[in-house]
Short mmCIF file of C-alpha atoms and ligand atoms in Angstrom, two decimals:
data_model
loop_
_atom_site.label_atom_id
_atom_site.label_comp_id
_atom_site.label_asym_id
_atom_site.label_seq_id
_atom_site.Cartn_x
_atom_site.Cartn_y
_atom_site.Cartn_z
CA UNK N 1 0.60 111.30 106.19
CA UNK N 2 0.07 108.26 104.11
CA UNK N 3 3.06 107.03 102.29
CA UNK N 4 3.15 104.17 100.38
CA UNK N 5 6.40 101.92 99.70
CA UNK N 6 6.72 100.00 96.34
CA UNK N 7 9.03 97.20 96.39
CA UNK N 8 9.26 95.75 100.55
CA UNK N 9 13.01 94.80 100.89
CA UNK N 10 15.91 95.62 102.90
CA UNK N 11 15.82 99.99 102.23
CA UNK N 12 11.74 99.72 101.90
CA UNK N 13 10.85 97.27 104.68
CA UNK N 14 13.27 99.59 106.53
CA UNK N 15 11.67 102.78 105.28
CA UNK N 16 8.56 101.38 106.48
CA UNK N 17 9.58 100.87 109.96
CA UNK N 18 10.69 103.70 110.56
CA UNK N 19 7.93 105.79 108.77
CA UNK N 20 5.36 103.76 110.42
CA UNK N 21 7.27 104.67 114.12
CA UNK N 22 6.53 108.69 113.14
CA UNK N 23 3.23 108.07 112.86
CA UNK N 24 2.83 107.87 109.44
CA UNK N 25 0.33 105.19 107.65
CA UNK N 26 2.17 103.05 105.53
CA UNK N 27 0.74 101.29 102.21
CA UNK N 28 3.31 98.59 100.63
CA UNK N 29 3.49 97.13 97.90
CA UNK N 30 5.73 94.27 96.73
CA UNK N 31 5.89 91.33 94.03
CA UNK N 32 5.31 88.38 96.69
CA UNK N 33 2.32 87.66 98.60
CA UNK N 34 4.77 85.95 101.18
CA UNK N 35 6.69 89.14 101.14
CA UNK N 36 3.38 91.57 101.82
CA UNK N 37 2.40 89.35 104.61
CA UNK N 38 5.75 89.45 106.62
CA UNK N 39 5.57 92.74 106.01
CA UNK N 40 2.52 93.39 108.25
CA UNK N 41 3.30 90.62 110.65
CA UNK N 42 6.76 92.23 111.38
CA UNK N 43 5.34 95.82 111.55
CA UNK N 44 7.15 97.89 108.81
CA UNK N 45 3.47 98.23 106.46
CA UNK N 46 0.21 99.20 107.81
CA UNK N 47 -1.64 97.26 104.72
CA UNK N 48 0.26 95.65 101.93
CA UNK N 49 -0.43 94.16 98.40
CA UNK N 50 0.85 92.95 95.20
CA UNK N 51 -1.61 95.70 93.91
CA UNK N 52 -0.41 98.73 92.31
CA UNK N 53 -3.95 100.23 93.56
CA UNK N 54 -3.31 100.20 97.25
CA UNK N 55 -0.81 103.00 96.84
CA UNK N 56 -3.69 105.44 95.13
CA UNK N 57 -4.04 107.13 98.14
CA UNK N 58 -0.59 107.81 99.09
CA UNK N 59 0.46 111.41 99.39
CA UNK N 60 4.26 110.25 98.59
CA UNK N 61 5.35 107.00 97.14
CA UNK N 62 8.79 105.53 97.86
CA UNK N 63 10.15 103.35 94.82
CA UNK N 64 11.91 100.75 96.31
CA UNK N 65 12.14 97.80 93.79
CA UNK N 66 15.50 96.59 92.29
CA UNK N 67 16.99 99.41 90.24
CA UNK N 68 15.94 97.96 86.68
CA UNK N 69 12.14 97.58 87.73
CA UNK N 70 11.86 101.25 88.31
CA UNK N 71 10.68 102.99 85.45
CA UNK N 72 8.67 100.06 84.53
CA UNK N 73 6.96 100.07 87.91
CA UNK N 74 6.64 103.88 87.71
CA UNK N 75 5.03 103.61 84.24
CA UNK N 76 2.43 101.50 85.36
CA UNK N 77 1.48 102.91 88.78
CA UNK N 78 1.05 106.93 87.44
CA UNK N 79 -2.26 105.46 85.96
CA UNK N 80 -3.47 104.58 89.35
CA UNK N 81 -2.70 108.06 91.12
CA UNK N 82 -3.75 111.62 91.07
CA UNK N 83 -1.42 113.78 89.71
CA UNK N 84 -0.84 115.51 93.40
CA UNK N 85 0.67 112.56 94.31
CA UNK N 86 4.48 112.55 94.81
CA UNK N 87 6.69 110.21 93.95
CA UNK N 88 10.53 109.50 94.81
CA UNK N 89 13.28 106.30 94.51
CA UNK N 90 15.95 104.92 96.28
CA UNK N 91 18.21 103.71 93.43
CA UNK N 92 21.70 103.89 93.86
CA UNK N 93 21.87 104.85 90.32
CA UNK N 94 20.22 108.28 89.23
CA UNK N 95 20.92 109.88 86.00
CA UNK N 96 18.78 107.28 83.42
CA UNK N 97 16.04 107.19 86.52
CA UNK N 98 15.89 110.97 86.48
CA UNK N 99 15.97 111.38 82.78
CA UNK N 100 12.88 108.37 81.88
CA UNK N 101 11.08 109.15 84.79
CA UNK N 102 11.29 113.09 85.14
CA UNK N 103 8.90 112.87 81.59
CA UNK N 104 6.48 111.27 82.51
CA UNK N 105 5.65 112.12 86.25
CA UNK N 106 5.96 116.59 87.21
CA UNK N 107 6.22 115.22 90.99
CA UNK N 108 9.06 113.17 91.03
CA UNK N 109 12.11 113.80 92.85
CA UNK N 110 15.50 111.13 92.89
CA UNK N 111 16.97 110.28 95.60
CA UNK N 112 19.41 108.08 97.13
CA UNK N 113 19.57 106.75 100.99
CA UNK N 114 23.51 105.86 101.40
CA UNK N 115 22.62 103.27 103.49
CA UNK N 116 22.45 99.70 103.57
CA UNK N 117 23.87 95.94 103.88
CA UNK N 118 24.59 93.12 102.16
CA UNK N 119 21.68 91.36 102.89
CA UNK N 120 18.50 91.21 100.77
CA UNK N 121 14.74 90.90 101.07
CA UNK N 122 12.29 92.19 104.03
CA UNK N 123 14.14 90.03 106.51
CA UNK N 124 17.00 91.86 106.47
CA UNK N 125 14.71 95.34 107.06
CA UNK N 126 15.83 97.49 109.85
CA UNK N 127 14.99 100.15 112.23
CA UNK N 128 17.07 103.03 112.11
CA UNK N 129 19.12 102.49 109.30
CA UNK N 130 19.02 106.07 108.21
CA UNK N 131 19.94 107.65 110.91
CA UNK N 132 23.36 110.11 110.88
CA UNK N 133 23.76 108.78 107.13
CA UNK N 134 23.44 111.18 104.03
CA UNK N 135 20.72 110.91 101.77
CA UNK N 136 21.05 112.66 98.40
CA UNK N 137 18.20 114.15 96.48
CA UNK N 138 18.68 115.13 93.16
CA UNK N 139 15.78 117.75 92.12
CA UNK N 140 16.12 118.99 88.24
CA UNK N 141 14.43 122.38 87.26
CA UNK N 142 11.22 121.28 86.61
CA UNK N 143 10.83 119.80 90.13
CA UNK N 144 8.07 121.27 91.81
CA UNK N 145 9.14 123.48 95.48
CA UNK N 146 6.24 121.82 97.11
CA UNK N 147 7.31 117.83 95.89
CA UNK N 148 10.88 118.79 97.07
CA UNK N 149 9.80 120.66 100.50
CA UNK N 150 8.04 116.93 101.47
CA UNK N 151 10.44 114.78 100.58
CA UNK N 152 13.12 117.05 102.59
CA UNK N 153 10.86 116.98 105.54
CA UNK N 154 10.46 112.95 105.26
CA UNK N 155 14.11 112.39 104.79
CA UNK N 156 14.86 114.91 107.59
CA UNK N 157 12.80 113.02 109.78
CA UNK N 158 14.36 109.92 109.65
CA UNK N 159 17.64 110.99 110.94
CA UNK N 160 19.25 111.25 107.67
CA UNK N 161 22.05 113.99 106.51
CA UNK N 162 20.56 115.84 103.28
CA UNK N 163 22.31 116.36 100.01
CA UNK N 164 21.50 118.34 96.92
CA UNK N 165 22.91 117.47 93.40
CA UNK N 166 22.69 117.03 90.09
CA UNK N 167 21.62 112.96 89.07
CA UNK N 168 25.19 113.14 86.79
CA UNK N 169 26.99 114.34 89.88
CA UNK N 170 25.43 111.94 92.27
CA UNK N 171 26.65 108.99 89.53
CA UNK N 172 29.94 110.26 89.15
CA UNK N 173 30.64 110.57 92.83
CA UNK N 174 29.24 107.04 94.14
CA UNK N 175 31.22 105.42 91.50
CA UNK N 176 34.07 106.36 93.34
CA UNK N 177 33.14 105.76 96.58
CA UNK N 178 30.30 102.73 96.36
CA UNK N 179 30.31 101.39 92.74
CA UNK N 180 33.90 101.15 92.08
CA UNK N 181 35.01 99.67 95.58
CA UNK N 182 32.57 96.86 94.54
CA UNK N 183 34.48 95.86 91.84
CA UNK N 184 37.90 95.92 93.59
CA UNK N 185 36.59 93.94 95.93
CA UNK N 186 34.85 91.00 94.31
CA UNK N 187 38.19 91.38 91.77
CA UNK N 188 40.29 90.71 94.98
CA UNK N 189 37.91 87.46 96.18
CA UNK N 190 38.45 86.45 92.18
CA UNK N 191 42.33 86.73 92.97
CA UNK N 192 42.49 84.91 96.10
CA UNK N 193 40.32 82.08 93.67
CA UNK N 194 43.22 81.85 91.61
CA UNK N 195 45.65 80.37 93.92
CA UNK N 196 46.43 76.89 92.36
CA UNK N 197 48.02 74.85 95.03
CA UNK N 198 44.74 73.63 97.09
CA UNK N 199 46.96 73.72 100.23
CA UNK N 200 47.72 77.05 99.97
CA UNK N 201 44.17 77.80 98.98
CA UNK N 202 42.86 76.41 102.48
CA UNK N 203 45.57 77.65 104.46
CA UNK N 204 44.38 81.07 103.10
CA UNK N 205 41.09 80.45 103.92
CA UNK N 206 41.84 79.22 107.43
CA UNK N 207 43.97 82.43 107.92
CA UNK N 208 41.34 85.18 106.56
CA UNK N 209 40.45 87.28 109.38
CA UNK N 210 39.25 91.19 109.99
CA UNK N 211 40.89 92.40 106.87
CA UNK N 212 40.10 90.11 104.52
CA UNK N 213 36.81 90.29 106.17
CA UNK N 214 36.56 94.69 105.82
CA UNK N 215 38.01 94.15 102.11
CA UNK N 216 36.01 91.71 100.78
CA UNK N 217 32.81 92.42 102.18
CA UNK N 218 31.02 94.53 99.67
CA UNK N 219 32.64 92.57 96.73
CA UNK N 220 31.10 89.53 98.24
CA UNK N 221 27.53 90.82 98.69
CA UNK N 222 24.16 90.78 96.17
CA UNK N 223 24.85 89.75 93.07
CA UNK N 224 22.33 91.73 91.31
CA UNK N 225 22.82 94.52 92.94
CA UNK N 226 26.64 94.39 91.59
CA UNK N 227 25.36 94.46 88.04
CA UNK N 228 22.53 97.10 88.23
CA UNK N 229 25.18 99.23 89.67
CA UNK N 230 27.62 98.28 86.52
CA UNK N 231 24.96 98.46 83.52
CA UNK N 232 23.51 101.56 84.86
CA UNK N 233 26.13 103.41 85.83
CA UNK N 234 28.74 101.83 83.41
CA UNK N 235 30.77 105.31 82.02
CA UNK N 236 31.29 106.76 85.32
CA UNK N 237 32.14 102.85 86.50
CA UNK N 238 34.55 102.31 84.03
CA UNK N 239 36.58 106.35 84.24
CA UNK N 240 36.79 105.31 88.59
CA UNK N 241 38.14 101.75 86.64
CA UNK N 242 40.49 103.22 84.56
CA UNK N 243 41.82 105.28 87.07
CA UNK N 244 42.13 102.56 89.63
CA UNK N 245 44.14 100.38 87.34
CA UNK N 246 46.68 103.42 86.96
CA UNK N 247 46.72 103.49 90.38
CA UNK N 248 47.27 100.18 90.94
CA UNK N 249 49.97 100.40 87.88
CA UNK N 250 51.93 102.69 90.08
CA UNK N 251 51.85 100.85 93.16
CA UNK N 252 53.22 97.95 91.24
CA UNK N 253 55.82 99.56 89.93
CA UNK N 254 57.21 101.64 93.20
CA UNK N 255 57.40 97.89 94.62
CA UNK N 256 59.15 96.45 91.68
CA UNK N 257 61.26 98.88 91.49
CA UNK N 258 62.10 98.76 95.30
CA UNK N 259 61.24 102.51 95.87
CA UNK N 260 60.21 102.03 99.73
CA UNK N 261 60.79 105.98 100.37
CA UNK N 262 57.97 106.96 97.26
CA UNK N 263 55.68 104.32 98.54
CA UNK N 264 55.96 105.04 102.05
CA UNK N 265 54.80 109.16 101.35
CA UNK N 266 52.07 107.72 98.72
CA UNK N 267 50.51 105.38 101.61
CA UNK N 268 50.91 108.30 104.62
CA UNK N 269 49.20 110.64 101.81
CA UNK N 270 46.36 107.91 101.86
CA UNK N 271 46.75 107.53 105.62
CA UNK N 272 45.86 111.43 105.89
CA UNK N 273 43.13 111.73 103.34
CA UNK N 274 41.21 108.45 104.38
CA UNK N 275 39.03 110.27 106.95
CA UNK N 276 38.05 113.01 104.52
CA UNK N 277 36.14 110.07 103.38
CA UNK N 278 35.17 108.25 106.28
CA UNK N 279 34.97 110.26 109.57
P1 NAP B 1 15.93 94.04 98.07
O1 NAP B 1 16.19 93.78 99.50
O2 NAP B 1 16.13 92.96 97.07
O3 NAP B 1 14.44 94.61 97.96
C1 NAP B 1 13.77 94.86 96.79
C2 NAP B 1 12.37 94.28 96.94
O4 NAP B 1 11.60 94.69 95.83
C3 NAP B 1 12.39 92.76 96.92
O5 NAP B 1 12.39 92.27 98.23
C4 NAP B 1 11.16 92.38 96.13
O6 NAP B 1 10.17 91.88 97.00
C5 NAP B 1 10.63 93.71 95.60
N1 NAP B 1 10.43 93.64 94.17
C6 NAP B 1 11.25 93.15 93.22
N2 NAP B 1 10.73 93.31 92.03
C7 NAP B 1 9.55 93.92 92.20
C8 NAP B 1 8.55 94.34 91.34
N3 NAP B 1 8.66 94.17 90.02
N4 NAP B 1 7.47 94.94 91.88
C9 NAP B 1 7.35 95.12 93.20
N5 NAP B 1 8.28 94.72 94.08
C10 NAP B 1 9.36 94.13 93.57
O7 NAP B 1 16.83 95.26 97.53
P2 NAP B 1 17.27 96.58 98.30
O8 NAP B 1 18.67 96.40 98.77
O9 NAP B 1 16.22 97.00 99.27
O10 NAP B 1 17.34 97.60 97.08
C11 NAP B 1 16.19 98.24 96.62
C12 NAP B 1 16.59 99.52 95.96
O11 NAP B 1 17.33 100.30 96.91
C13 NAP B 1 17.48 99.36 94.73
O12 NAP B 1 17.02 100.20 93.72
C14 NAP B 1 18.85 99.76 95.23
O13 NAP B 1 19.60 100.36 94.20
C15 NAP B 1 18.52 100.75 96.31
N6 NAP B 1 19.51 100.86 97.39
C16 NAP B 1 20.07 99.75 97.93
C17 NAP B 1 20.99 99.88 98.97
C18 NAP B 1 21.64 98.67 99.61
O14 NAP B 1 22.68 98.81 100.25
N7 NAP B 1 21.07 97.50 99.50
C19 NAP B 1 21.32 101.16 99.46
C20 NAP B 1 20.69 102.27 98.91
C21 NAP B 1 19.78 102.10 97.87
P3 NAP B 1 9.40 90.50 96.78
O15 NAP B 1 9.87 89.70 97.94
O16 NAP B 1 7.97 90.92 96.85
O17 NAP B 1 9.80 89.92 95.44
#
């Protein structure tokens, strides 16, 4: 099949490999010259361009651009394909991508690879990074069958775990579990910025090891991607806020309050329900 990739960083140069390794021809297309050329060189594209009319003869496009040039791009490449063609994102964000896109293209379908790093660009792409990690599509009623039956089959065969919901559902769950933990972290790197006494402030540095490293991580990652996340998700983002800060309330007060035995059940409840999250 020919599938073209718009947008050749870390989740499309990936895409690409891995596409490209199932046999499938792959047409990219990214902002950079630079970036189309080390695209070919390290073998994730089959042909690249900075021109929206390489992808007219993909049978599927992948939207892989930076979650605010999405509709933009997608309102500017429907003029160079047939209306067969269908098209699909990656954005971590999916209601307002649903709702501006859904319009204007019959074959669209959202989706959202939960994979990913820190790292940015296509020299951070990767082989495999799909592989045993879910992948949500969210279809809405107009979806066509067919545009949904491809895409399945695609994600399917890169080793990823499918998931079915509605683009509200899909917001309100990752800002739980991806969007808000963002936040907490990079507001826990801004805390450990506070510390006034510069000796303390090195010694703390000097000290950081594996859990400052496993905390911090994602608050300390792509800047951008921090805000698109915030500004287009930003009501489900701020309810997971609100709710944190209670949370947070309450631990405070069980410490100041000295009430070991209440804290102790409230961190064995969290002990027992981590892995409903992450095993
Ligand atoms: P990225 O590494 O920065 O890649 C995006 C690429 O898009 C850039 O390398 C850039 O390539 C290209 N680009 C930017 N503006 C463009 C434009 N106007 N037209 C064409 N190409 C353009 O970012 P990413 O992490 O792959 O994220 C891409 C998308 O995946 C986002 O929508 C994000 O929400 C989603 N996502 C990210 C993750 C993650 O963990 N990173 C996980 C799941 C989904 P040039 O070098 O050509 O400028």
């Amino acid at each position: 099949m020919k599938i073209g990739i718009l947008g050749l960083g870390l989740i499309g140069g990936s895409l690409g490999f891995d596409l490209r390794s199932l046999g499938h021809y792959i047409l990219g297309v990214s902002r950079s010259e630079l970036t189309c050329q080390q695209a070919i060189d390290i073998g994730s594209v089959d042909q690249a361009s900075v021109d929206l009319q390489l992808l007219a003869a993909s049978e599927v496009v992948f939207i892989c651009t930076p979650i605010r040039f999405i509709v933009p791009q997608v309102e500017q490449l429907i003029s160079h394909l047939p209306a067969t063609t269908i098209i699909t994102d990656v954005g971590s964000v999916k209601a307002p991508i649903v709702e501006a896109i859904s319009p204007l293209w019959e074959n669209f379908i959202g989706g959202h690879p939960m994979a990913g790093n820190t790292d940015v660009g296509i020299g951070a792409a990767q082989r495999n990074l799909f592989v045993n990690r879910p992948y949500v599509l969210t279809p809405v009623a107009t979806t066509p069958s067919r545009a949904i039956a491809i895409v399945e089959e695609i994600v399917r065969s890169l080793g990823s775990i499918i998931y079915h919901c509605e683009p509200e559902q899909h917001d309100r769950a990752v800002s739980w579990i991806s969007h808000l933990p963002v936040i907490v972290s990079a507001s826990l790197i801004a805390a450990c910025l506070s510390e006034t006494t510069p000796e303390i402030a090195q010694l703390a540095q000097n000290f950081a090891s594996s859990g400052f490293r496993d905390t911090s991580r994602v608050g300390g990652g792509n800047p951008e991607l921090g805000v698109m996340m915030a500004r287009y998700n930003r009501q489900a983002l701020l309810n997971s806020l609100h709710q944190y800060r209670h949370s947070l309330d309450e631990f405070i007060h069980l410490i100041e309050q000295e009430k070991w035995e209440i804290l102790e059940d409230k961190l064995k409840l969290n002990q027992q329900s981590r892995p409903n999250f992450v095993e």
